[in-house]
Amino acid sequence: MLQCLLDVWMLLFPSNCLVCGKRLSLPRDVLCFKCEYLLPKTGFGGREDNPVSRVFWGRVPVLGGTSLFRFEKGSAYQVLLHELKYRGNRKAGLYLGRLLGHELIPTSYSRCDFLIPVPLHPGRQRQRGYNQSEIIARGVSEITGIPVLTRQIIRKGRHRSQTSMGRSERFDNVFEEFSLGRKPMDINGLKILIVDDVVTTGATLEACSRLLLSHYACLVYVATVSCA
């Protein structure tokens, strides 16, 4: 019966793979089996010595960093992040979050107590309708069962575009923008996984990590859907 209802739904509301355009068989998918298989995954998993973790070495004492796949400008997979960030495709964010969650399950990241998505400025979130990092975190939560904290960190101001900035400029640009929420949870002694969509220089994730570590005796990991 359930399969019949699913078949009717897909007939009335068909969806196609965002990369190749092939008709999908499940309504919550965004990639076909072949394109998901060919996703340029990093394979970092829980390895301590990987390019994402090394971004933070000597800067902030996070226990580890990881990413699901490599972001290459012009790649067919670039559409996944564009759909999420600029075209209102929340389903893409949940889907990517679930894929990231599956990668984290066999690692120490899955033993974190809470997920904290990097916040957007309230004005930008109203404009977009959602925070893409929160959508990703909720996808991760579906797989790992780790609850999401959305009010632990808030963003106080909008930063200037970081596209042409170097690492130190990016950090200076974002560090003062973050603060704890009005009624933050006491996370002393807990393991926290900060979630974002992409890591390039790591300035935003560094700022959020430093904020938490300056107020709590907690352990911090970071994870993103993609890395540059």
mmCIF file of C-alpha atoms in Angstrom:
data_model
loop_
_atom_site.group_PDB
_atom_site.id
_atom_site.type_symbol
_atom_site.label_atom_id
_atom_site.label_comp_id
_atom_site.label_asym_id
_atom_site.label_seq_id
_atom_site.Cartn_x
_atom_site.Cartn_y
_atom_site.Cartn_z
ATOM 1 C CA MET A 1 0.000 0.000 0.000
ATOM 2 C CA LEU A 2 2.760 2.403 0.991
ATOM 3 C CA GLN A 3 4.650 1.688 -2.228
ATOM 4 C CA CYS A 4 1.504 2.370 -4.270
ATOM 5 C CA LEU A 5 1.049 5.742 -2.558
ATOM 6 C CA LEU A 6 4.712 6.530 -3.181
ATOM 7 C CA ASP A 7 4.379 5.633 -6.853
ATOM 8 C CA VAL A 8 1.302 7.864 -7.194
ATOM 9 C CA TRP A 9 3.117 10.734 -5.464
ATOM 10 C CA MET A 10 6.118 10.466 -7.775
ATOM 11 C CA LEU A 11 3.789 10.331 -10.772
ATOM 12 C CA LEU A 12 1.948 13.486 -9.709
ATOM 13 C CA PHE A 13 5.007 15.314 -8.381
ATOM 14 C CA PRO A 14 8.040 14.004 -10.252
ATOM 15 C CA SER A 15 11.525 15.148 -9.291
ATOM 16 C CA ASN A 16 14.768 14.882 -11.195
ATOM 17 C CA CYS A 17 18.421 14.485 -10.273
ATOM 18 C CA LEU A 18 19.982 17.938 -9.839
ATOM 19 C CA VAL A 19 23.161 16.848 -11.618
ATOM 20 C CA CYS A 20 22.100 14.727 -14.596
ATOM 21 C CA GLY A 21 18.338 15.350 -14.780
ATOM 22 C CA LYS A 22 17.366 11.680 -14.502
ATOM 23 C CA ARG A 23 13.959 10.928 -12.943
ATOM 24 C CA LEU A 24 14.282 10.031 -9.259
ATOM 25 C CA SER A 25 12.525 7.133 -7.565
ATOM 26 C CA LEU A 26 12.211 8.577 -4.050
ATOM 27 C CA PRO A 27 10.699 12.006 -3.235
ATOM 28 C CA ARG A 28 13.329 12.981 -0.673
ATOM 29 C CA ASP A 29 16.318 12.297 -2.938
ATOM 30 C CA VAL A 30 18.047 14.997 -4.975
ATOM 31 C CA LEU A 31 20.632 12.828 -6.743
ATOM 32 C CA CYS A 32 20.204 9.608 -8.684
ATOM 33 C CA PHE A 33 22.139 6.539 -7.568
ATOM 34 C CA LYS A 34 24.878 7.055 -10.165
ATOM 35 C CA CYS A 35 25.459 10.747 -9.376
ATOM 36 C CA GLU A 36 25.472 10.069 -5.643
ATOM 37 C CA TYR A 37 28.009 7.300 -6.217
ATOM 38 C CA LEU A 38 30.193 9.685 -8.253
ATOM 39 C CA LEU A 39 29.975 12.493 -5.675
ATOM 40 C CA PRO A 40 33.610 13.581 -5.098
ATOM 41 C CA LYS A 41 33.666 12.566 -1.433
ATOM 42 C CA THR A 42 36.719 13.478 0.602
ATOM 43 C CA GLY A 43 36.902 10.195 2.489
ATOM 44 C CA PHE A 44 38.203 12.128 5.518
ATOM 45 C CA GLY A 45 35.759 10.518 7.926
ATOM 46 C CA GLY A 46 37.184 10.751 11.428
ATOM 47 C CA ARG A 47 40.853 10.929 10.394
ATOM 48 C CA GLU A 48 42.637 13.439 12.596
ATOM 49 C CA ASP A 49 45.216 14.361 9.975
ATOM 50 C CA ASN A 50 43.208 15.645 7.024
ATOM 51 C CA PRO A 51 43.161 18.978 5.139
ATOM 52 C CA VAL A 52 40.114 20.318 7.011
ATOM 53 C CA SER A 53 41.552 19.535 10.436
ATOM 54 C CA ARG A 54 44.871 21.087 9.407
ATOM 55 C CA VAL A 55 43.098 24.366 8.595
ATOM 56 C CA PHE A 56 42.611 24.877 12.349
ATOM 57 C CA TRP A 57 45.971 23.640 13.634
ATOM 58 C CA GLY A 58 47.708 26.358 15.625
ATOM 59 C CA ARG A 59 44.623 28.583 15.422
ATOM 60 C CA VAL A 60 41.938 27.081 17.632
ATOM 61 C CA PRO A 61 41.958 23.764 19.561
ATOM 62 C CA VAL A 62 39.160 21.884 17.819
ATOM 63 C CA LEU A 63 39.399 18.115 18.159
ATOM 64 C CA GLY A 64 38.799 17.531 14.483
ATOM 65 C CA GLY A 65 37.339 18.797 11.252
ATOM 66 C CA THR A 66 35.835 16.968 8.303
ATOM 67 C CA SER A 67 33.886 17.524 5.069
ATOM 68 C CA LEU A 68 31.630 15.367 2.935
ATOM 69 C CA PHE A 69 32.850 16.315 -0.551
ATOM 70 C CA ARG A 70 35.303 18.558 -2.374
ATOM 71 C CA PHE A 71 33.918 21.756 -3.864
ATOM 72 C CA GLU A 72 35.277 22.510 -7.311
ATOM 73 C CA LYS A 73 34.112 25.646 -9.080
ATOM 74 C CA GLY A 74 32.408 24.741 -12.327
ATOM 75 C CA SER A 75 31.832 21.151 -11.214
ATOM 76 C CA ALA A 76 28.434 19.612 -11.924
ATOM 77 C CA TYR A 77 28.063 19.167 -8.167
ATOM 78 C CA GLN A 78 28.335 22.915 -7.561
ATOM 79 C CA VAL A 79 24.604 23.022 -8.255
ATOM 80 C CA LEU A 80 23.890 21.294 -4.924
ATOM 81 C CA LEU A 81 25.088 24.237 -2.843
ATOM 82 C CA HIS A 82 23.622 26.800 -5.238
ATOM 83 C CA GLU A 83 20.222 25.134 -4.989
ATOM 84 C CA LEU A 84 20.413 25.241 -1.201
ATOM 85 C CA LYS A 85 21.779 28.759 -0.755
ATOM 86 C CA TYR A 86 20.213 30.701 -3.589
ATOM 87 C CA ARG A 87 17.187 28.798 -4.932
ATOM 88 C CA GLY A 88 15.317 27.903 -1.763
ATOM 89 C CA ASN A 89 15.893 24.166 -2.119
ATOM 90 C CA ARG A 90 15.741 22.991 1.495
ATOM 91 C CA LYS A 91 15.443 19.392 0.364
ATOM 92 C CA ALA A 92 18.978 19.600 -1.018
ATOM 93 C CA GLY A 93 20.248 20.695 2.406
ATOM 94 C CA LEU A 94 18.487 17.877 4.252
ATOM 95 C CA TYR A 95 19.744 15.390 1.690
ATOM 96 C CA LEU A 96 23.353 16.576 1.995
ATOM 97 C CA GLY A 97 23.027 16.593 5.774
ATOM 98 C CA ARG A 98 21.880 12.983 5.745
ATOM 99 C CA LEU A 99 24.828 12.010 3.523
ATOM 100 C CA LEU A 100 27.178 13.794 5.935
ATOM 101 C CA GLY A 101 25.488 12.058 8.860
ATOM 102 C CA HIS A 102 26.126 8.649 7.320
ATOM 103 C CA GLU A 103 29.814 9.550 6.934
ATOM 104 C CA LEU A 104 29.981 10.575 10.608
ATOM 105 C CA ILE A 105 28.253 7.510 12.086
ATOM 106 C CA PRO A 106 31.396 5.318 12.348
ATOM 107 C CA THR A 107 33.506 8.189 13.764
ATOM 108 C CA SER A 108 33.934 9.973 17.091
ATOM 109 C CA TYR A 109 31.865 12.863 15.664
ATOM 110 C CA SER A 110 28.731 10.766 16.105
ATOM 111 C CA ARG A 111 29.285 10.769 19.867
ATOM 112 C CA CYS A 112 28.859 14.527 20.144
ATOM 113 C CA ASP A 113 26.130 15.776 22.479
ATOM 114 C CA PHE A 114 24.815 18.635 20.321
ATOM 115 C CA LEU A 115 24.978 20.028 16.796
ATOM 116 C CA ILE A 116 25.332 23.817 16.521
ATOM 117 C CA PRO A 117 24.787 25.254 13.030
ATOM 118 C CA VAL A 118 26.687 28.417 12.106
ATOM 119 C CA PRO A 119 24.040 31.169 12.353
ATOM 120 C CA LEU A 120 23.046 33.655 9.665
ATOM 121 C CA HIS A 121 22.399 37.313 10.330
ATOM 122 C CA PRO A 122 18.640 37.617 11.124
ATOM 123 C CA GLY A 123 18.070 39.932 8.159
ATOM 124 C CA ARG A 124 19.702 37.547 5.727
ATOM 125 C CA GLN A 125 17.802 34.621 7.213
ATOM 126 C CA ARG A 126 14.496 36.461 6.773
ATOM 127 C CA GLN A 127 15.438 37.214 3.194
ATOM 128 C CA ARG A 128 16.405 33.616 2.426
ATOM 129 C CA GLY A 129 13.684 32.072 4.575
ATOM 130 C CA TYR A 130 16.008 29.720 6.434
ATOM 131 C CA ASN A 131 19.576 29.140 7.557
ATOM 132 C CA GLN A 132 21.208 26.632 5.201
ATOM 133 C CA SER A 133 23.593 25.411 7.924
ATOM 134 C CA GLU A 134 20.633 24.628 10.186
ATOM 135 C CA ILE A 135 18.960 22.649 7.391
ATOM 136 C CA ILE A 136 22.162 20.634 6.931
ATOM 137 C CA ALA A 137 22.419 20.079 10.694
ATOM 138 C CA ARG A 138 18.861 18.760 10.811
ATOM 139 C CA GLY A 139 19.745 16.277 8.079
ATOM 140 C CA VAL A 140 22.761 15.161 10.109
ATOM 141 C CA SER A 141 20.502 14.861 13.169
ATOM 142 C CA GLU A 142 18.092 12.569 11.305
ATOM 143 C CA ILE A 143 20.882 10.045 10.842
ATOM 144 C CA THR A 144 22.926 10.451 14.030
ATOM 145 C CA GLY A 145 20.168 11.299 16.494
ATOM 146 C CA ILE A 146 22.219 14.224 17.847
ATOM 147 C CA PRO A 147 19.937 17.149 18.807
ATOM 148 C CA VAL A 148 20.367 20.584 17.211
ATOM 149 C CA LEU A 149 20.924 23.789 19.220
ATOM 150 C CA THR A 150 19.912 26.821 17.172
ATOM 151 C CA ARG A 151 20.106 29.629 19.748
ATOM 152 C CA GLN A 152 23.449 28.933 21.385
ATOM 153 C CA ILE A 153 25.300 31.278 19.016
ATOM 154 C CA ILE A 154 23.798 34.322 17.314
ATOM 155 C CA ARG A 155 25.102 36.562 14.567
ATOM 156 C CA LYS A 156 25.002 40.253 15.403
ATOM 157 C CA GLY A 157 25.925 41.845 12.093
ATOM 158 C CA ARG A 158 26.391 41.242 8.406
ATOM 159 C CA HIS A 159 29.937 40.968 7.191
ATOM 160 C CA ARG A 160 31.381 42.277 3.979
ATOM 161 C CA SER A 161 31.829 39.777 1.162
ATOM 162 C CA GLN A 162 34.786 37.519 1.953
ATOM 163 C CA THR A 163 35.384 36.279 -1.575
ATOM 164 C CA SER A 164 38.584 38.270 -2.177
ATOM 165 C CA MET A 165 39.873 38.204 1.429
ATOM 166 C CA GLY A 166 42.759 36.247 2.860
ATOM 167 C CA ARG A 167 42.593 34.172 6.047
ATOM 168 C CA SER A 168 43.473 36.914 8.547
ATOM 169 C CA GLU A 169 41.150 39.418 6.886
ATOM 170 C CA ARG A 170 38.292 36.936 6.921
ATOM 171 C CA PHE A 171 38.787 36.201 10.605
ATOM 172 C CA ASP A 172 38.874 39.902 11.533
ATOM 173 C CA ASN A 173 35.752 40.370 9.407
ATOM 174 C CA VAL A 174 33.693 37.751 11.195
ATOM 175 C CA PHE A 175 35.033 37.328 14.731
ATOM 176 C CA GLU A 176 33.151 40.248 16.287
ATOM 177 C CA GLU A 177 29.886 39.250 14.597
ATOM 178 C CA PHE A 178 29.154 36.269 16.821
ATOM 179 C CA SER A 179 27.994 36.141 20.432
ATOM 180 C CA LEU A 180 26.163 33.759 22.722
ATOM 181 C CA GLY A 181 22.375 33.788 22.577
ATOM 182 C CA ARG A 182 20.219 35.326 25.308
ATOM 183 C CA LYS A 183 19.701 32.097 27.213
ATOM 184 C CA PRO A 184 22.462 29.737 26.113
ATOM 185 C CA MET A 185 22.604 26.192 27.380
ATOM 186 C CA ASP A 186 25.340 25.213 29.800
ATOM 187 C CA ILE A 187 27.539 23.005 27.620
ATOM 188 C CA ASN A 188 30.431 22.605 30.042
ATOM 189 C CA GLY A 189 31.854 19.108 29.754
ATOM 190 C CA LEU A 190 29.973 18.348 26.531
ATOM 191 C CA LYS A 191 31.108 17.524 23.002
ATOM 192 C CA ILE A 192 29.870 19.980 20.378
ATOM 193 C CA LEU A 193 29.811 19.598 16.597
ATOM 194 C CA ILE A 194 29.628 22.915 14.721
ATOM 195 C CA VAL A 195 28.023 22.485 11.281
ATOM 196 C CA ASP A 196 28.381 24.698 8.202
ATOM 197 C CA ASP A 197 27.880 24.377 4.473
ATOM 198 C CA VAL A 198 31.451 24.965 3.248
ATOM 199 C CA VAL A 199 34.922 25.568 4.658
ATOM 200 C CA THR A 200 37.503 27.612 2.759
ATOM 201 C CA THR A 201 39.873 29.545 5.037
ATOM 202 C CA GLY A 202 37.976 28.367 8.131
ATOM 203 C CA ALA A 203 37.537 31.890 9.540
ATOM 204 C CA THR A 204 33.825 31.543 10.334
ATOM 205 C CA LEU A 205 34.192 28.142 11.973
ATOM 206 C CA GLU A 206 37.232 29.378 13.888
ATOM 207 C CA ALA A 207 35.280 32.368 15.215
ATOM 208 C CA CYS A 208 32.384 30.162 16.392
ATOM 209 C CA SER A 209 34.765 27.642 17.954
ATOM 210 C CA ARG A 210 36.702 30.341 19.800
ATOM 211 C CA LEU A 211 33.472 31.814 21.108
ATOM 212 C CA LEU A 212 32.350 28.515 22.621
ATOM 213 C CA LEU A 213 35.772 27.613 23.983
ATOM 214 C CA SER A 214 36.150 31.030 25.605
ATOM 215 C CA HIS A 215 32.929 30.537 27.600
ATOM 216 C CA TYR A 216 32.789 26.791 28.241
ATOM 217 C CA ALA A 217 35.033 23.880 29.110
ATOM 218 C CA CYS A 218 33.682 21.918 26.165
ATOM 219 C CA LEU A 219 35.141 19.885 23.311
ATOM 220 C CA VAL A 220 34.556 21.126 19.769
ATOM 221 C CA TYR A 221 34.482 19.384 16.388
ATOM 222 C CA VAL A 222 33.583 20.967 13.051
ATOM 223 C CA ALA A 223 31.953 19.414 9.982
ATOM 224 C CA THR A 224 30.860 20.808 6.638
ATOM 225 C CA VAL A 225 29.185 19.511 3.531
ATOM 226 C CA SER A 226 32.027 20.701 1.302
ATOM 227 C CA CYS A 227 35.569 21.996 1.404
ATOM 228 C CA ALA A 228 37.376 24.146 -1.131
#
